[in-house]
Amino acid sequence: NAGVTQTPKFRVLKTGQSMTLLCAQDMNHEYMYWYRQDPGMGLRLIHYSVGEGTTAKGEVPDGYNVSRLKKQNFLLGLESAAPSQTSVYFCASSLWTSGRARDTQYFGPGTRLTVL
Amino acid sequence: QQQVKQSPQSLIVQKGGISIINCAYENTAFDYFPWYQQFPGKGPALLIAIRPDVSEKKEGRFTISFNKSAKQFSLHIMDSQPGDSATYFCAASIINYGQNFVFGPGTRLSVLP
């Protein structure tokens, strides 16, 4: 049981390049999230998904796209990277059961992205 | 109204001392308040959480105190250890709307041996 894994761990991009970050979870969780973490700003939600085939915008969605084609995977895409997207990106997942809150989020180890 | 404020930004405590981190929120609809612990190079992990129907929750050396009327909650780490050195995030959410997690900016705790 690996929990939540993220690929890659590190990446350096040039401005205007594109890339996709992959998140995978093996806990059969319905909910998945992408956050970015910047110094002094905590974690900010980029996009989230409440199930396979569904996605929704979070607090800071501009410049990012996501897809959830399979329940266990949640992809975060940057179509044209900008230096402002230099950050550490975390994926998380949580379980939903009927009538109960999705309280605990399980986080991956993060991807450190630098855009030059 | 969605913001969660957290203080202090950094904290240095001697081994065996008490570490206290405070958070405040505005949105009275929040009804779940977790604390996450993050070690360098790792993702955050749930440490302890509280719901507003109780004023205190204790798990080992970690205690959350909750003041609903003041819209404040705090984390107390008793007998702080060097292994507790990490960044701590408070958060708030609305039950049944898990996507509405809002995180504080974090507190970097250093426990000196």
mmCIF file of C-alpha atoms in Angstrom:
data_model
loop_
_atom_site.group_PDB
_atom_site.id
_atom_site.type_symbol
_atom_site.label_atom_id
_atom_site.label_comp_id
_atom_site.label_asym_id
_atom_site.label_seq_id
_atom_site.Cartn_x
_atom_site.Cartn_y
_atom_site.Cartn_z
ATOM 1 C CA ASN A 1 0.000 0.000 0.000
ATOM 2 C CA ALA A 2 1.936 3.013 -1.282
ATOM 3 C CA GLY A 3 -0.675 5.642 -0.345
ATOM 4 C CA VAL A 4 -0.352 8.738 -2.517
ATOM 5 C CA THR A 5 2.537 8.930 -4.955
ATOM 6 C CA GLN A 6 3.622 11.805 -7.189
ATOM 7 C CA THR A 7 5.710 11.872 -10.347
ATOM 8 C CA PRO A 8 8.166 13.519 -10.894
ATOM 9 C CA LYS A 9 9.792 14.617 -7.635
ATOM 10 C CA PHE A 10 11.676 17.528 -9.210
ATOM 11 C CA ARG A 11 11.399 19.382 -12.484
ATOM 12 C CA VAL A 12 12.921 22.468 -14.057
ATOM 13 C CA LEU A 13 11.067 24.118 -16.932
ATOM 14 C CA LYS A 14 11.694 27.103 -19.130
ATOM 15 C CA THR A 15 9.009 29.735 -19.479
ATOM 16 C CA GLY A 16 6.421 28.625 -22.013
ATOM 17 C CA GLN A 17 7.115 24.911 -21.740
ATOM 18 C CA SER A 18 4.397 22.476 -20.777
ATOM 19 C CA MET A 19 4.354 19.522 -18.431
ATOM 20 C CA THR A 20 2.074 17.127 -16.605
ATOM 21 C CA LEU A 21 2.317 16.101 -12.979
ATOM 22 C CA LEU A 22 0.931 12.687 -12.119
ATOM 23 C CA CYS A 23 -0.710 11.744 -8.852
ATOM 24 C CA ALA A 24 -1.709 8.189 -8.054
ATOM 25 C CA GLN A 25 -3.441 6.738 -4.998
ATOM 26 C CA ASP A 26 -4.120 3.126 -4.127
ATOM 27 C CA MET A 27 -6.620 3.708 -1.305
ATOM 28 C CA ASN A 28 -9.711 3.755 -3.524
ATOM 29 C CA HIS A 29 -10.426 7.338 -2.468
ATOM 30 C CA GLU A 30 -13.116 9.293 -4.242
ATOM 31 C CA TYR A 31 -11.745 12.755 -3.645
ATOM 32 C CA MET A 32 -8.431 14.008 -4.994
ATOM 33 C CA TYR A 33 -6.837 17.447 -4.759
ATOM 34 C CA TRP A 34 -3.960 19.453 -6.140
ATOM 35 C CA TYR A 35 -2.369 22.124 -3.936
ATOM 36 C CA ARG A 36 0.553 24.432 -4.322
ATOM 37 C CA GLN A 37 2.706 25.422 -1.375
ATOM 38 C CA ASP A 38 4.581 28.685 -1.317
ATOM 39 C CA PRO A 39 6.578 30.153 1.578
ATOM 40 C CA GLY A 40 4.374 31.958 4.082
ATOM 41 C CA MET A 41 1.173 31.103 2.219
ATOM 42 C CA GLY A 42 0.351 27.627 3.378
ATOM 43 C CA LEU A 43 -1.379 25.278 0.981
ATOM 44 C CA ARG A 44 -3.658 26.689 -1.685
ATOM 45 C CA LEU A 45 -6.097 24.513 -3.577
ATOM 46 C CA ILE A 46 -5.656 24.540 -7.353
ATOM 47 C CA HIS A 47 -8.220 22.003 -8.547
ATOM 48 C CA TYR A 48 -10.014 19.051 -7.058
ATOM 49 C CA SER A 49 -12.057 16.064 -8.139
ATOM 50 C CA VAL A 50 -14.971 14.406 -6.405
ATOM 51 C CA GLY A 51 -14.828 11.293 -8.570
ATOM 52 C CA GLU A 52 -13.723 9.752 -11.818
ATOM 53 C CA GLY A 53 -14.469 12.027 -14.752
ATOM 54 C CA THR A 54 -15.214 15.088 -12.616
ATOM 55 C CA THR A 55 -13.054 18.107 -11.819
ATOM 56 C CA ALA A 56 -13.622 21.518 -10.277
ATOM 57 C CA LYS A 57 -11.693 24.716 -9.689
ATOM 58 C CA GLY A 58 -10.155 25.601 -6.364
ATOM 59 C CA GLU A 59 -8.741 28.849 -5.068
ATOM 60 C CA VAL A 60 -5.946 29.354 -7.626
ATOM 61 C CA PRO A 61 -6.858 27.494 -10.854
ATOM 62 C CA ASP A 62 -5.527 29.922 -13.466
ATOM 63 C CA GLY A 63 -2.767 28.484 -15.661
ATOM 64 C CA TYR A 64 -3.514 24.890 -14.697
ATOM 65 C CA ASN A 65 -5.703 22.113 -16.061
ATOM 66 C CA VAL A 66 -6.564 18.744 -14.585
ATOM 67 C CA SER A 67 -8.006 15.434 -15.621
ATOM 68 C CA ARG A 68 -9.341 12.425 -13.710
ATOM 69 C CA LEU A 69 -9.799 9.709 -16.302
ATOM 70 C CA LYS A 70 -9.225 6.934 -13.784
ATOM 71 C CA LYS A 71 -10.283 6.915 -10.153
ATOM 72 C CA GLN A 72 -6.768 6.302 -8.923
ATOM 73 C CA ASN A 73 -5.058 9.006 -10.991
ATOM 74 C CA PHE A 74 -5.278 12.792 -10.988
ATOM 75 C CA LEU A 75 -3.190 14.732 -13.486
ATOM 76 C CA LEU A 76 -2.182 18.370 -13.224
ATOM 77 C CA GLY A 77 -1.129 20.111 -16.420
ATOM 78 C CA LEU A 78 0.711 23.334 -17.079
ATOM 79 C CA GLU A 79 0.180 24.351 -20.695
ATOM 80 C CA SER A 80 2.574 27.309 -20.763
ATOM 81 C CA ALA A 81 4.673 27.509 -17.627
ATOM 82 C CA ALA A 82 5.416 30.866 -16.025
ATOM 83 C CA PRO A 83 7.947 31.779 -13.295
ATOM 84 C CA SER A 84 4.991 32.491 -10.965
ATOM 85 C CA GLN A 85 4.245 28.766 -11.075
ATOM 86 C CA THR A 86 7.511 27.955 -9.355
ATOM 87 C CA SER A 87 6.302 26.124 -6.267
ATOM 88 C CA VAL A 88 6.004 22.809 -4.504
ATOM 89 C CA TYR A 89 2.930 20.909 -5.657
ATOM 90 C CA PHE A 90 1.135 18.450 -3.445
ATOM 91 C CA CYS A 91 -1.515 15.971 -4.355
ATOM 92 C CA ALA A 92 -3.912 14.670 -1.730
ATOM 93 C CA SER A 93 -6.794 12.257 -1.554
ATOM 94 C CA SER A 94 -9.606 11.579 0.857
ATOM 95 C CA LEU A 95 -12.320 9.037 1.358
ATOM 96 C CA TRP A 96 -15.982 9.775 1.080
ATOM 97 C CA THR A 97 -18.580 7.546 2.594
ATOM 98 C CA SER A 98 -22.282 8.208 2.497
ATOM 99 C CA GLY A 99 -23.236 10.800 5.044
ATOM 100 C CA ARG A 100 -19.737 11.218 6.408
ATOM 101 C CA ALA A 101 -17.254 14.002 5.998
ATOM 102 C CA ARG A 102 -14.149 13.697 3.911
ATOM 103 C CA ASP A 103 -12.110 14.658 6.893
ATOM 104 C CA THR A 104 -8.606 13.245 6.596
ATOM 105 C CA GLN A 105 -6.594 14.203 3.562
ATOM 106 C CA TYR A 106 -3.626 12.013 2.705
ATOM 107 C CA PHE A 107 -0.827 13.888 0.990
ATOM 108 C CA GLY A 108 1.801 12.780 -1.459
ATOM 109 C CA PRO A 109 5.499 13.675 -1.050
ATOM 110 C CA GLY A 110 5.328 16.669 -3.374
ATOM 111 C CA THR A 111 6.837 17.819 -6.656
ATOM 112 C CA ARG A 112 9.274 20.714 -6.605
ATOM 113 C CA LEU A 113 8.861 22.705 -9.816
ATOM 114 C CA THR A 114 11.102 25.542 -10.918
ATOM 115 C CA VAL A 115 10.206 27.667 -13.931
ATOM 116 C CA LEU A 116 13.070 29.731 -15.301
ATOM 117 C CA GLN B 1 -14.210 35.014 5.273
ATOM 118 C CA GLN B 2 -12.399 31.988 3.951
ATOM 119 C CA GLN B 3 -9.086 32.956 5.512
ATOM 120 C CA VAL B 4 -7.473 31.167 8.427
ATOM 121 C CA LYS B 5 -4.899 33.195 10.320
ATOM 122 C CA GLN B 6 -2.056 31.470 12.145
ATOM 123 C CA SER B 7 0.590 32.667 14.574
ATOM 124 C CA PRO B 8 3.432 32.718 15.271
ATOM 125 C CA GLN B 9 5.211 32.310 11.957
ATOM 126 C CA SER B 10 8.098 30.590 13.713
ATOM 127 C CA LEU B 11 8.649 29.263 17.197
ATOM 128 C CA ILE B 12 11.707 28.109 19.097
ATOM 129 C CA VAL B 13 11.192 26.019 22.220
ATOM 130 C CA GLN B 14 13.561 24.212 24.535
ATOM 131 C CA LYS B 15 13.246 20.462 24.910
ATOM 132 C CA GLY B 16 10.604 19.667 27.496
ATOM 133 C CA GLY B 17 8.832 22.981 27.042
ATOM 134 C CA ILE B 18 5.317 23.711 25.813
ATOM 135 C CA SER B 19 4.766 24.790 22.212
ATOM 136 C CA ILE B 20 1.628 26.794 21.495
ATOM 137 C CA ILE B 21 0.364 27.700 18.033
ATOM 138 C CA ASN B 22 -2.757 29.759 17.530
ATOM 139 C CA CYS B 23 -5.264 30.004 14.697
ATOM 140 C CA ALA B 24 -8.303 32.147 14.051
ATOM 141 C CA TYR B 25 -11.055 31.972 11.476
ATOM 142 C CA GLU B 26 -13.967 34.107 10.319
ATOM 143 C CA ASN B 27 -16.358 31.766 8.563
ATOM 144 C CA THR B 28 -18.774 30.430 11.176
ATOM 145 C CA ALA B 29 -19.787 27.656 8.773
ATOM 146 C CA PHE B 30 -16.469 25.894 9.380
ATOM 147 C CA ASP B 31 -17.080 22.836 11.507
ATOM 148 C CA TYR B 32 -13.928 20.769 11.278
ATOM 149 C CA PHE B 33 -10.495 21.936 12.392
ATOM 150 C CA PRO B 34 -7.475 19.715 11.724
ATOM 151 C CA TRP B 35 -3.807 20.273 12.365
ATOM 152 C CA TYR B 36 -1.249 18.960 9.920
ATOM 153 C CA GLN B 37 2.428 18.320 10.593
ATOM 154 C CA GLN B 38 4.982 18.568 7.817
ATOM 155 C CA PHE B 39 8.619 17.507 7.950
ATOM 156 C CA PRO B 40 11.106 18.920 5.433
ATOM 157 C CA GLY B 41 10.795 17.269 2.042
ATOM 158 C CA LYS B 42 7.601 15.475 2.990
ATOM 159 C CA GLY B 43 3.913 16.037 2.482
ATOM 160 C CA PRO B 44 1.710 17.208 5.357
ATOM 161 C CA ALA B 45 0.194 14.535 7.561
ATOM 162 C CA LEU B 46 -2.845 14.790 9.808
ATOM 163 C CA LEU B 47 -1.785 15.217 13.432
ATOM 164 C CA ILE B 48 -4.999 15.833 15.340
ATOM 165 C CA ALA B 49 -8.418 17.325 14.614
ATOM 166 C CA ILE B 50 -11.411 18.691 16.465
ATOM 167 C CA ARG B 51 -15.051 19.424 15.778
ATOM 168 C CA PRO B 52 -16.764 22.395 17.451
ATOM 169 C CA ASP B 53 -18.994 20.332 19.724
ATOM 170 C CA VAL B 54 -16.066 19.934 22.126
ATOM 171 C CA SER B 55 -13.709 22.516 23.592
ATOM 172 C CA GLU B 56 -10.638 20.330 23.888
ATOM 173 C CA LYS B 57 -9.170 17.194 22.397
ATOM 174 C CA LYS B 58 -6.040 15.473 23.601
ATOM 175 C CA GLU B 59 -3.963 12.822 21.898
ATOM 176 C CA GLY B 60 -0.778 11.993 23.742
ATOM 177 C CA ARG B 61 1.327 15.133 24.045
ATOM 178 C CA PHE B 62 -0.832 17.034 21.552
ATOM 179 C CA THR B 63 -3.919 19.000 22.582
ATOM 180 C CA ILE B 64 -6.299 21.173 20.594
ATOM 181 C CA SER B 65 -8.169 23.866 22.478
ATOM 182 C CA PHE B 66 -11.197 25.299 20.735
ATOM 183 C CA ASN B 67 -13.044 28.527 21.531
ATOM 184 C CA LYS B 68 -16.142 28.703 19.361
ATOM 185 C CA SER B 69 -17.294 32.146 20.529
ATOM 186 C CA ALA B 70 -13.887 33.683 19.800
ATOM 187 C CA LYS B 71 -13.498 31.678 16.593
ATOM 188 C CA GLN B 72 -10.063 30.566 17.678
ATOM 189 C CA PHE B 73 -8.312 27.276 18.161
ATOM 190 C CA SER B 74 -4.839 26.357 19.242
ATOM 191 C CA LEU B 75 -2.396 23.476 19.283
ATOM 192 C CA HIS B 76 -0.450 22.733 22.439
ATOM 193 C CA ILE B 77 2.527 20.392 22.357
ATOM 194 C CA MET B 78 3.491 19.317 25.845
ATOM 195 C CA ASP B 79 7.001 18.128 26.697
ATOM 196 C CA SER B 80 8.211 19.239 23.263
ATOM 197 C CA GLN B 81 10.903 17.046 21.713
ATOM 198 C CA PRO B 82 13.487 17.712 18.980
ATOM 199 C CA GLY B 83 11.578 15.205 16.839
ATOM 200 C CA ASP B 84 8.607 17.586 16.931
ATOM 201 C CA SER B 85 10.589 20.110 14.901
ATOM 202 C CA ALA B 86 8.451 20.588 11.797
ATOM 203 C CA THR B 87 6.035 22.996 10.176
ATOM 204 C CA TYR B 88 2.512 22.923 11.540
ATOM 205 C CA PHE B 89 -0.548 23.979 9.590
ATOM 206 C CA CYS B 90 -3.975 24.578 10.987
ATOM 207 C CA ALA B 91 -6.920 24.207 8.663
ATOM 208 C CA ALA B 92 -10.663 24.545 8.596
ATOM 209 C CA SER B 93 -13.358 22.990 6.513
ATOM 210 C CA ILE B 94 -17.052 22.395 6.255
ATOM 211 C CA ILE B 95 -18.086 18.803 6.820
ATOM 212 C CA ASN B 96 -19.532 17.192 3.709
ATOM 213 C CA TYR B 97 -17.791 19.761 1.554
ATOM 214 C CA GLY B 98 -14.263 18.357 1.796
ATOM 215 C CA GLN B 99 -13.040 20.512 -1.023
ATOM 216 C CA ASN B 100 -13.412 23.569 1.188
ATOM 217 C CA PHE B 101 -10.265 22.987 3.238
ATOM 218 C CA VAL B 102 -8.585 26.288 4.014
ATOM 219 C CA PHE B 103 -5.072 26.176 5.429
ATOM 220 C CA GLY B 104 -3.240 28.642 7.608
ATOM 221 C CA PRO B 105 0.190 29.885 6.445
ATOM 222 C CA GLY B 106 2.081 27.545 8.759
ATOM 223 C CA THR B 107 4.317 27.741 11.841
ATOM 224 C CA ARG B 108 7.876 26.488 11.754
ATOM 225 C CA LEU B 109 8.664 24.910 15.107
ATOM 226 C CA SER B 110 12.206 24.247 16.237
ATOM 227 C CA VAL B 111 12.745 22.338 19.477
ATOM 228 C CA LEU B 112 16.252 22.759 20.819
ATOM 229 C CA PRO B 113 17.922 19.773 22.523
#
